[in-house]
mmCIF file of C-alpha atoms and ligand atoms in Angstrom:
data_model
loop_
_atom_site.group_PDB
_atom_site.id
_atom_site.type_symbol
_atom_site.label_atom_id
_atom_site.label_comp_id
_atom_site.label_asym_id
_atom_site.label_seq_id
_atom_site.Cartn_x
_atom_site.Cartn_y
_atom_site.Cartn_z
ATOM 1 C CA UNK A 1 119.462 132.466 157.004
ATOM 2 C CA UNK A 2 119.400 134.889 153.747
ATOM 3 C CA UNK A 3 116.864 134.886 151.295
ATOM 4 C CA UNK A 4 117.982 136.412 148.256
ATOM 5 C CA UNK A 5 115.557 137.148 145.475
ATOM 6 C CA UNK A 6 116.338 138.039 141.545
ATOM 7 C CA UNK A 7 113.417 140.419 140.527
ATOM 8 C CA UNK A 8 113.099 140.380 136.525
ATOM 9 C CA UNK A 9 111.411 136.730 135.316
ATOM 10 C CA UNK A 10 111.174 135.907 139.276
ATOM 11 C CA UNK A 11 109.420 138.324 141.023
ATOM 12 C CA UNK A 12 108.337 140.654 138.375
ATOM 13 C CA UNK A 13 107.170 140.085 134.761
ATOM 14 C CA UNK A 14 108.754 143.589 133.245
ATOM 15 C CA UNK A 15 108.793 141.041 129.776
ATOM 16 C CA UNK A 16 106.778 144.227 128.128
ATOM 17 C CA UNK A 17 109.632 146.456 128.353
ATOM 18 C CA UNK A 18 112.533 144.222 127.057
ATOM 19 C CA UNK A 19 113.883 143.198 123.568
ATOM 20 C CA UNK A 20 115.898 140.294 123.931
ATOM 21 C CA UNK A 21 118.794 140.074 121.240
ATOM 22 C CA UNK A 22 118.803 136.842 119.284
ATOM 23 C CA UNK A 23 121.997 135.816 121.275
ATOM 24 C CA UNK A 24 119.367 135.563 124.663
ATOM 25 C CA UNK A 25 121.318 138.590 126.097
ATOM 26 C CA UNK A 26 119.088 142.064 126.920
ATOM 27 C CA UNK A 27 119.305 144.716 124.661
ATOM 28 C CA UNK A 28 120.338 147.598 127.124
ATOM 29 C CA UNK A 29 119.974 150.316 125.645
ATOM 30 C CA UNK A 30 116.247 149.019 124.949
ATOM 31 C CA UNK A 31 115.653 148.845 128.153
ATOM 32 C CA UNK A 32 117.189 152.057 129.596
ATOM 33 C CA UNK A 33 114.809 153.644 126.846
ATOM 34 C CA UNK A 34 112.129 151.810 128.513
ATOM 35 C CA UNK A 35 112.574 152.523 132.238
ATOM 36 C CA UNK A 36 109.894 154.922 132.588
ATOM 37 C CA UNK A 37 107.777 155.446 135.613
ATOM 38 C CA UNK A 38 104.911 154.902 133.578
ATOM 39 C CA UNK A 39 106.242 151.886 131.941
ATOM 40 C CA UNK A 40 107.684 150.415 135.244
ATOM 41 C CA UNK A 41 104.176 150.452 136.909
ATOM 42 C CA UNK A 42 102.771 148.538 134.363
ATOM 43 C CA UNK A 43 105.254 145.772 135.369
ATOM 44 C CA UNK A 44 103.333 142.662 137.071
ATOM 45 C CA UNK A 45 104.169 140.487 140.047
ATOM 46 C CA UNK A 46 104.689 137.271 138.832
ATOM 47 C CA UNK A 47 102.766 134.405 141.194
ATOM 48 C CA UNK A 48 106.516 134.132 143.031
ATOM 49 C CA UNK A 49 106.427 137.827 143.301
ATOM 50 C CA UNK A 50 103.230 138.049 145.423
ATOM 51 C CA UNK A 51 103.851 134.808 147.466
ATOM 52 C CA UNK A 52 107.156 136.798 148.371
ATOM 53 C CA UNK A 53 105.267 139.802 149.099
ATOM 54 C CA UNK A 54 103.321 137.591 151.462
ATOM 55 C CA UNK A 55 105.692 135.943 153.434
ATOM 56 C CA UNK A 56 107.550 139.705 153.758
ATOM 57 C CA UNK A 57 104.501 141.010 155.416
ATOM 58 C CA UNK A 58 104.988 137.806 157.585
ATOM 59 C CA UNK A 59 108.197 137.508 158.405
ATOM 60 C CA UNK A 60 109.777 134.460 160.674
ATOM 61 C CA UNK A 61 112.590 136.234 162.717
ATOM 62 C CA UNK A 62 116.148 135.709 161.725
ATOM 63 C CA UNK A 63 115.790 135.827 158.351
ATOM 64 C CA UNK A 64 117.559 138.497 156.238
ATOM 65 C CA UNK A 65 115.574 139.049 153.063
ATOM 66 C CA UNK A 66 117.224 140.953 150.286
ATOM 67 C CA UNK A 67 116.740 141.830 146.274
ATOM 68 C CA UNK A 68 119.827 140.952 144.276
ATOM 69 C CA UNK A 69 118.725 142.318 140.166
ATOM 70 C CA UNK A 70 120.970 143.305 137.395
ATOM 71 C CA UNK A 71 118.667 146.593 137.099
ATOM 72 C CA UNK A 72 119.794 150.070 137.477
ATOM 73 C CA UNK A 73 117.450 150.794 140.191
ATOM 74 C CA UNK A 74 115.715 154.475 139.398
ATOM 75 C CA UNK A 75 113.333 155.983 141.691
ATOM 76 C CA UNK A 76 110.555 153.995 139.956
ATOM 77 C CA UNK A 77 111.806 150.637 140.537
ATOM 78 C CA UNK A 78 111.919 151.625 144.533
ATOM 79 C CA UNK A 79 108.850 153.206 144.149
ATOM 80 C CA UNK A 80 107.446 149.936 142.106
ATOM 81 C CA UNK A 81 108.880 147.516 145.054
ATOM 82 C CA UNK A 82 106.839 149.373 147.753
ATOM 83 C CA UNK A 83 103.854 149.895 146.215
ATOM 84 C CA UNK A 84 103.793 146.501 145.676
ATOM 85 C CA UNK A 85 104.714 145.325 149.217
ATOM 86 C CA UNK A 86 107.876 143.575 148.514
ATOM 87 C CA UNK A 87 109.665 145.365 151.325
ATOM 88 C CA UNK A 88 113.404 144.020 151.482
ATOM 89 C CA UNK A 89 116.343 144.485 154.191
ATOM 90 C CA UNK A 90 118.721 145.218 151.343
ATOM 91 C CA UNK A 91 118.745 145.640 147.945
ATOM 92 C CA UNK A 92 121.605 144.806 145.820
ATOM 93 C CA UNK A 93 121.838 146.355 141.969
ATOM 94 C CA UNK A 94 124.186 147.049 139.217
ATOM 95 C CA UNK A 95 125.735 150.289 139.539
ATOM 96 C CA UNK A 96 125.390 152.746 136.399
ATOM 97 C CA UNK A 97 127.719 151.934 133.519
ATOM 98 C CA UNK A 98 128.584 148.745 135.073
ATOM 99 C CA UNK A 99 128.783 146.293 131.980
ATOM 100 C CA UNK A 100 129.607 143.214 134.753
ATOM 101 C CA UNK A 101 127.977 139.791 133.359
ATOM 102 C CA UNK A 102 124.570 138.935 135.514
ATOM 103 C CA UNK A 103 126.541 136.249 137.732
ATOM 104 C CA UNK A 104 129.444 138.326 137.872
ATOM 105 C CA UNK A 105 127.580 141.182 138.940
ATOM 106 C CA UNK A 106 125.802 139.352 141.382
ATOM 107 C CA UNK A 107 128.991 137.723 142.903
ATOM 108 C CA UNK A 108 130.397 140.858 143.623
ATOM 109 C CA UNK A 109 127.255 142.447 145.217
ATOM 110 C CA UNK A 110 126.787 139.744 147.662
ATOM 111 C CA UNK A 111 130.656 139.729 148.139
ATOM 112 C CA UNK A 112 130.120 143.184 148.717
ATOM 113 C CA UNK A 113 126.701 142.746 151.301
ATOM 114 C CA UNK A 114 128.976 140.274 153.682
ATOM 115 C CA UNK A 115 131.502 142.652 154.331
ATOM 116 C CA UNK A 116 128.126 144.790 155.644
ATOM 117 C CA UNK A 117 127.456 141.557 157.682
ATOM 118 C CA UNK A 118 130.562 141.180 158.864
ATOM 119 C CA UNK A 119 130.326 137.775 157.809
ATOM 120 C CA UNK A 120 133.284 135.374 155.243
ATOM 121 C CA UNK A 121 131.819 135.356 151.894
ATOM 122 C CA UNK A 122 131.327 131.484 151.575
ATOM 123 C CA UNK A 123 129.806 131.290 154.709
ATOM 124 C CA UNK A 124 126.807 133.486 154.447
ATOM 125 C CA UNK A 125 126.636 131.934 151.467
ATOM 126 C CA UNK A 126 126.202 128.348 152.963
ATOM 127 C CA UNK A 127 122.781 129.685 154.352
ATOM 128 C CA UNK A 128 121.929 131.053 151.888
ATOM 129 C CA UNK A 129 118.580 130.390 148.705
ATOM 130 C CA UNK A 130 118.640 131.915 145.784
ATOM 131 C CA UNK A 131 115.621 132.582 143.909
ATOM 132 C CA UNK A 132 116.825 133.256 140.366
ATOM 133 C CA UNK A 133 115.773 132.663 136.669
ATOM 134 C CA UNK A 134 119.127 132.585 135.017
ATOM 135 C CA UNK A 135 120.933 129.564 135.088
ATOM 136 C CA UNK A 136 124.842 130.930 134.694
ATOM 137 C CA UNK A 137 123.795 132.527 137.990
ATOM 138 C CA UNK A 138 122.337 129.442 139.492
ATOM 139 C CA UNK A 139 125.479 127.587 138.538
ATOM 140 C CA UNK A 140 127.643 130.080 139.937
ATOM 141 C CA UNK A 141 125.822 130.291 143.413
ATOM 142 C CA UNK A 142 125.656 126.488 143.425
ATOM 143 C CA UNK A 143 129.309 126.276 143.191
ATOM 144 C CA UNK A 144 129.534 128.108 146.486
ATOM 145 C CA UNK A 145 127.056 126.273 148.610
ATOM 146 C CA UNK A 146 124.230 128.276 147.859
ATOM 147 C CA UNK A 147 120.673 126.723 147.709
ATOM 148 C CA UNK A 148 119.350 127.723 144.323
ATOM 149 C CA UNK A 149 115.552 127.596 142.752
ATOM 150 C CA UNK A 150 114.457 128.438 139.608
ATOM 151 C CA UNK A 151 111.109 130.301 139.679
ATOM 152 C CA UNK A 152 110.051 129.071 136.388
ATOM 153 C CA UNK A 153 108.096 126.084 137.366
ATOM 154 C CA UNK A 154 106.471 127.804 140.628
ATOM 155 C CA UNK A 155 105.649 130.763 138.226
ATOM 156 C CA UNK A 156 103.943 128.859 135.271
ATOM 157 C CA UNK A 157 102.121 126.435 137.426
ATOM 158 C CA UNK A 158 100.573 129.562 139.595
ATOM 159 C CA UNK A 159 100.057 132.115 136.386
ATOM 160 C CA UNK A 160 96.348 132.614 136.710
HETATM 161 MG MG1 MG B 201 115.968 137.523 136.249
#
């Protein structure tokens, strides 16, 4: 089985360091400005985040648990994962300058990861869950078999 998490809005409330542009899309180049180490620690687990955290710490075997995010990762972000406990097998994240749409992104990462499993794309992808908050990449992961949740509701009925 794979467990694939999202990290912004489903793991991690970074909401602090984003503008979002009245068209619902991410201002990038807000963000990039924003991706301090400073900034980035200030991030918070969402309730999701830590439940995750959790069950990583407490892991049933035969499970492959991996971060799929539309983020640059920078030394920060790693750093931010582990001191935060959410310890993955993989994690999967847009490449610099790569202008890819979130579920197209995301479809070609995972593509990507089963070639490193040696596994057909639609089949790991049939046991797979998807924790993610954006629905176009819900929909898309859907389409393929995928189980997907949308952390919204576990996230604002947990918010302390
Ligand atoms: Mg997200």
């Amino acid at each position: 089985m794979l467990f694939i998490f999202d990290l912004d809005h489903t793991l991690i409330d970074s909401s602090h360091r984003q503008l979002t542009r009245a068209d619902g899309t991410l201002d990038l180049d807000h963000w990039r400005d924003n991706c301090t180490k400073e900034k980035i620690m200030l991030d918070q687990l969402l309730p999701l985040g830590r439940q995750v955290a959790h069950y990583l710490r407490h892991l049933p075997p035969g499970r492959l648990n991996i971060a799929c995010t539309a983020r640059v990762m920078g030394s920060a972000d790693y750093d931010y994962l582990a001191a935060h406990n959410l310890r993955f097998d993989a994690i999967l994240s847009r490449p610099e300058g790569c202008t890819l749409s979130d579920a197209d992104l995301k479809e070609k990462l995972l593509r990507q990861f089963a070639l490193t499993q040696r596994m057909p794309f639609r089949r790991l992808m049939k046991t797979a869950f998807f924790w993610d908050d954006n629905k176009t990449v819900r929909d898309r992961f859907t389409s393929y078999g995928v189980t997907c949740y949308n952390p919204l509701k576990f996230n604002t009925e947990n918010a302390q």
